[in-house]
Amino acid sequence: MLMQTIRTNSTPVPGRPQFGTFETGLFASAAELSGMSLSYGRDEEIYGEGEDAEFVYKVASGAVRTYKLMRDGRRQIGEFHLAGDFFGFDIGGRHHLTAEAVIDSKVLVFKRRQVEAVVAHNLDAARELWLMTANHLQHAEDHMLLLGRKTARERLAAFLLEMDARNGDTGLIELPMLRRDIADYLGLTLETVSRSFSELQCEGVVELDGARHVTLRKRAMLEAMGA
Amino acid sequence: MLMQTIRTNSTPVPGRPQFGTFETGLFASAAELSGMSLSYGRDEEIYGEGEDAEFVYKVASGAVRTYKLMRDGRRQIGEFHLAGDFFGFDIGGRHHLTAEAVIDSKVLVFKRRQVEAVVAHNLDAARELWLMTANHLQHAEDHMLLLGRKTARERLAAFLLEMDARNGDTGLIELPMLRRDIADYLGLTLETVSRSFSELQCEGVVELDGARHVTLRKRAMLEAMGA
DNA sequence: CGGCCACTTGATCCGACTCAACCTGCGTGG
DNA sequence: CCACGCAGGTTGAGTCGGATCAAGTGGCCG
């Protein structure tokens, strides 16, 4: 299940497996945990909704989207996972979303059973795990407000601020994902995302240098829209 | 805007505080935890977004909504909490949503510090807490798909199935909340909710007996829409 | 240089929102 | 016990934001 979609444009199992750990802070008390590093090509599936959750993951480099799909193809991306983020901690031993690499990515893979074993006897690790899940929940709560109640411009503004915040609030954003991904994250169509980008640029709120590189020019205006 | 609706027809602090516990299953290993029972009248606030999270709660009877509010009044209800549900476990010591009684409700209140103390030395309790949060996250993931990608009819269908599932899949639903609450939960307007109810009724999918009592007539049809 | 994929832009459409009128059931007081 | 008031709900007419359908454009890679 993990490897079924291995594509020829990637190296799912690198020649020399590298090892990583749950490092500083997260599961620091569980240094015995180590994971193999795997590579996934763009759009390659890491795991699918409904599959056995044998592993949990940490993004080493690149970007991962987790989403739900409807039978007719409608897709809702729940979260983007960037370098340093964990994902795949679903309950009940089954994944409830599908995970795919947005761009070529390296991911650390940990045996779920090992993680559970650690959490089952290590209070600090258990707390870390809870905090991680609680943070995802908080993100989801904010995102529900966005999806249920915000306009297209407000959604894009919030998205740009979120991406910027993840990059240290530099005002310089390099988007790893395509318009379609942004659209499926924000509950819009790609055309509407594109139009909203154009609008913000016309108003001098952001500056686009190609489709992927964004510079925030009027952060206050974005923040006024986002909330 | 938030407080304006506090009404005088309620008894926030009852004359004789009762005591309850985290009972069977949940925090079973932490029998020392006990909470005072409080009563809240309809639309009464239990806690506000941004407030110190001094307590955590369990619904004894009634129904509670937790929601986020925008400055201009747009509201997104994240979840309805019914009898037996816990709520208010926000991280960082602050509540990230507002909680209000949907109807007159009784709620068990627990000191957050006590809960944290238990969780900090009891692995079973820690696991329970994580599971609880992970379940909320799973609900939020489903709800993001609904809010981002589903039509009005599909949203209402999913809502009715969710409410029915909470009542043991009897097909008989007594809704505690008003159209406005349903709308703010589903990311719609109350008019659209009302219209969708009427449509489903015309098609014989549901039967309405007053606005609050719903009987599911064609569950398969609802399920086909909901997913 | 050619081709394609991603993106942008334009024209039209449609589902849900808005605004407004009208029901309906229930509690209350005369 | 009835009439009134009103909160909540339904229904209708018209509007609008974002979706859809359809060209075009741009940039990158081969």
PDB file of N, CA and C in Angstrom, chain B residues 132-170:
ATOM      1  N   MET B 132      -9.758  11.609  21.994  1.00  0.00           N
ATOM      2  CA  MET B 132     -10.857  12.560  21.939  1.00  0.00           C
ATOM      3  C   MET B 132     -10.539  13.669  20.936  1.00  0.00           C
ATOM      4  N   THR B 133      -9.345  14.212  21.056  1.00  0.00           N
ATOM      5  CA  THR B 133      -8.945  15.288  20.148  1.00  0.00           C
ATOM      6  C   THR B 133      -8.845  14.783  18.713  1.00  0.00           C
ATOM      7  N   ALA B 134      -8.313  13.580  18.551  1.00  0.00           N
ATOM      8  CA  ALA B 134      -8.187  13.012  17.204  1.00  0.00           C
ATOM      9  C   ALA B 134      -9.561  12.790  16.581  1.00  0.00           C
ATOM     10  N   ASN B 135     -10.542  12.428  17.405  1.00  0.00           N
ATOM     11  CA  ASN B 135     -11.896  12.269  16.877  1.00  0.00           C
ATOM     12  C   ASN B 135     -12.481  13.597  16.418  1.00  0.00           C
ATOM     13  N   HIS B 136     -12.215  14.630  17.204  1.00  0.00           N
ATOM     14  CA  HIS B 136     -12.674  15.953  16.775  1.00  0.00           C
ATOM     15  C   HIS B 136     -12.012  16.340  15.461  1.00  0.00           C
ATOM     16  N   LEU B 137     -10.728  16.016  15.340  1.00  0.00           N
ATOM     17  CA  LEU B 137     -10.007  16.348  14.111  1.00  0.00           C
ATOM     18  C   LEU B 137     -10.619  15.619  12.915  1.00  0.00           C
ATOM     19  N   GLN B 138     -10.941  14.362  13.123  1.00  0.00           N
ATOM     20  CA  GLN B 138     -11.537  13.591  12.035  1.00  0.00           C
ATOM     21  C   GLN B 138     -12.869  14.202  11.607  1.00  0.00           C
ATOM     22  N   HIS B 139     -13.650  14.598  12.597  1.00  0.00           N
ATOM     23  CA  HIS B 139     -14.908  15.261  12.281  1.00  0.00           C
ATOM     24  C   HIS B 139     -14.651  16.536  11.477  1.00  0.00           C
ATOM     25  N   ALA B 140     -13.656  17.277  11.898  1.00  0.00           N
ATOM     26  CA  ALA B 140     -13.339  18.539  11.210  1.00  0.00           C
ATOM     27  C   ALA B 140     -12.901  18.281   9.773  1.00  0.00           C
ATOM     28  N   GLU B 141     -12.174  17.202   9.548  1.00  0.00           N
ATOM     29  CA  GLU B 141     -11.731  16.883   8.187  1.00  0.00           C
ATOM     30  C   GLU B 141     -12.928  16.569   7.298  1.00  0.00           C
ATOM     31  N   ASP B 142     -13.863  15.804   7.821  1.00  0.00           N
ATOM     32  CA  ASP B 142     -15.086  15.530   7.058  1.00  0.00           C
ATOM     33  C   ASP B 142     -15.844  16.821   6.788  1.00  0.00           C
ATOM     34  N   HIS B 143     -15.867  17.662   7.803  1.00  0.00           N
ATOM     35  CA  HIS B 143     -16.664  18.880   7.674  1.00  0.00           C
ATOM     36  C   HIS B 143     -16.026  19.870   6.697  1.00  0.00           C
ATOM     37  N   MET B 144     -14.714  19.841   6.594  1.00  0.00           N
ATOM     38  CA  MET B 144     -14.058  20.708   5.606  1.00  0.00           C
ATOM     39  C   MET B 144     -14.462  20.303   4.191  1.00  0.00           C
ATOM     40  N   LEU B 145     -14.557  19.011   3.961  1.00  0.00           N
ATOM     41  CA  LEU B 145     -15.012  18.542   2.640  1.00  0.00           C
ATOM     42  C   LEU B 145     -16.424  19.041   2.372  1.00  0.00           C
ATOM     43  N   LEU B 146     -17.260  18.932   3.373  1.00  0.00           N
ATOM     44  CA  LEU B 146     -18.640  19.399   3.245  1.00  0.00           C
ATOM     45  C   LEU B 146     -18.675  20.896   2.926  1.00  0.00           C
ATOM     46  N   LEU B 147     -17.937  21.678   3.705  1.00  0.00           N
ATOM     47  CA  LEU B 147     -17.983  23.136   3.553  1.00  0.00           C
ATOM     48  C   LEU B 147     -17.326  23.611   2.260  1.00  0.00           C
ATOM     49  N   GLY B 148     -16.294  22.899   1.845  1.00  0.00           N
ATOM     50  CA  GLY B 148     -15.568  23.358   0.676  1.00  0.00           C
ATOM     51  C   GLY B 148     -16.151  22.888  -0.635  1.00  0.00           C
ATOM     52  N   ARG B 149     -16.823  21.724  -0.623  1.00  0.00           N
ATOM     53  CA  ARG B 149     -17.146  21.092  -1.889  1.00  0.00           C
ATOM     54  C   ARG B 149     -18.565  20.596  -2.083  1.00  0.00           C
ATOM     55  N   LYS B 150     -19.384  20.568  -1.044  1.00  0.00           N
ATOM     56  CA  LYS B 150     -20.703  19.984  -1.231  1.00  0.00           C
ATOM     57  C   LYS B 150     -21.784  21.013  -1.531  1.00  0.00           C
ATOM     58  N   THR B 151     -22.836  20.561  -2.214  1.00  0.00           N
ATOM     59  CA  THR B 151     -23.969  21.425  -2.508  1.00  0.00           C
ATOM     60  C   THR B 151     -24.856  21.534  -1.262  1.00  0.00           C
ATOM     61  N   ALA B 152     -25.812  22.439  -1.332  1.00  0.00           N
ATOM     62  CA  ALA B 152     -26.706  22.671  -0.197  1.00  0.00           C
ATOM     63  C   ALA B 152     -27.433  21.388   0.196  1.00  0.00           C
ATOM     64  N   ARG B 153     -27.979  20.700  -0.790  1.00  0.00           N
ATOM     65  CA  ARG B 153     -28.711  19.458  -0.503  1.00  0.00           C
ATOM     66  C   ARG B 153     -27.795  18.416   0.113  1.00  0.00           C
ATOM     67  N   GLU B 154     -26.610  18.293  -0.431  1.00  0.00           N
ATOM     68  CA  GLU B 154     -25.650  17.321   0.100  1.00  0.00           C
ATOM     69  C   GLU B 154     -25.280  17.657   1.545  1.00  0.00           C
ATOM     70  N   ARG B 155     -25.142  18.946   1.818  1.00  0.00           N
ATOM     71  CA  ARG B 155     -24.806  19.349   3.188  1.00  0.00           C
ATOM     72  C   ARG B 155     -25.913  18.969   4.160  1.00  0.00           C
ATOM     73  N   LEU B 156     -27.144  19.268   3.751  1.00  0.00           N
ATOM     74  CA  LEU B 156     -28.250  18.952   4.642  1.00  0.00           C
ATOM     75  C   LEU B 156     -28.386  17.440   4.819  1.00  0.00           C
ATOM     76  N   ALA B 157     -28.213  16.698   3.734  1.00  0.00           N
ATOM     77  CA  ALA B 157     -28.277  15.235   3.814  1.00  0.00           C
ATOM     78  C   ALA B 157     -27.239  14.715   4.806  1.00  0.00           C
ATOM     79  N   ALA B 158     -26.019  15.208   4.690  1.00  0.00           N
ATOM     80  CA  ALA B 158     -24.947  14.771   5.588  1.00  0.00           C
ATOM     81  C   ALA B 158     -25.276  15.140   7.034  1.00  0.00           C
ATOM     82  N   PHE B 159     -25.837  16.321   7.202  1.00  0.00           N
ATOM     83  CA  PHE B 159     -26.206  16.775   8.551  1.00  0.00           C
ATOM     84  C   PHE B 159     -27.245  15.858   9.181  1.00  0.00           C
ATOM     85  N   LEU B 160     -28.262  15.524   8.405  1.00  0.00           N
ATOM     86  CA  LEU B 160     -29.330  14.677   8.940  1.00  0.00           C
ATOM     87  C   LEU B 160     -28.789  13.295   9.281  1.00  0.00           C
ATOM     88  N   LEU B 161     -27.949  12.760   8.425  1.00  0.00           N
ATOM     89  CA  LEU B 161     -27.361  11.452   8.715  1.00  0.00           C
ATOM     90  C   LEU B 161     -26.490  11.518   9.964  1.00  0.00           C
ATOM     91  N   GLU B 162     -25.755  12.630  10.118  1.00  0.00           N
ATOM     92  CA  GLU B 162     -24.899  12.778  11.300  1.00  0.00           C
ATOM     93  C   GLU B 162     -25.749  12.832  12.567  1.00  0.00           C
ATOM     94  N   MET B 163     -26.801  13.619  12.508  1.00  0.00           N
ATOM     95  CA  MET B 163     -27.664  13.746  13.691  1.00  0.00           C
ATOM     96  C   MET B 163     -28.339  12.411  14.003  1.00  0.00           C
ATOM     97  N   ASP B 164     -28.734  11.709  12.969  1.00  0.00           N
ATOM     98  CA  ASP B 164     -29.383  10.420  13.179  1.00  0.00           C
ATOM     99  C   ASP B 164     -28.402   9.412  13.785  1.00  0.00           C
ATOM    100  N   ALA B 165     -27.187   9.424  13.281  1.00  0.00           N
ATOM    101  CA  ALA B 165     -26.173   8.497  13.791  1.00  0.00           C
ATOM    102  C   ALA B 165     -25.939   8.738  15.279  1.00  0.00           C
ATOM    103  N   ARG B 166     -26.029   9.981  15.691  1.00  0.00           N
ATOM    104  CA  ARG B 166     -25.807  10.296  17.096  1.00  0.00           C
ATOM    105  C   ARG B 166     -26.944   9.831  17.973  1.00  0.00           C
ATOM    106  N   ASN B 167     -28.054   9.551  17.327  1.00  0.00           N
ATOM    107  CA  ASN B 167     -29.225   9.135  18.078  1.00  0.00           C
ATOM    108  C   ASN B 167     -29.501   7.649  17.845  1.00  0.00           C
ATOM    109  N   GLY B 168     -28.461   6.927  17.437  1.00  0.00           N
ATOM    110  CA  GLY B 168     -28.601   5.482  17.301  1.00  0.00           C
ATOM    111  C   GLY B 168     -29.209   5.027  16.001  1.00  0.00           C
ATOM    112  N   ASP B 169     -29.155   5.862  14.961  1.00  0.00           N
ATOM    113  CA  ASP B 169     -29.665   5.483  13.639  1.00  0.00           C
ATOM    114  C   ASP B 169     -31.105   4.988  13.692  1.00  0.00           C
ATOM    115  N   THR B 170     -31.932   5.699  14.407  1.00  0.00           N
ATOM    116  CA  THR B 170     -33.324   5.297  14.514  1.00  0.00           C
ATOM    117  C   THR B 170     -34.169   5.836  13.359  1.00  0.00           C
TER     118      THR B 170
END
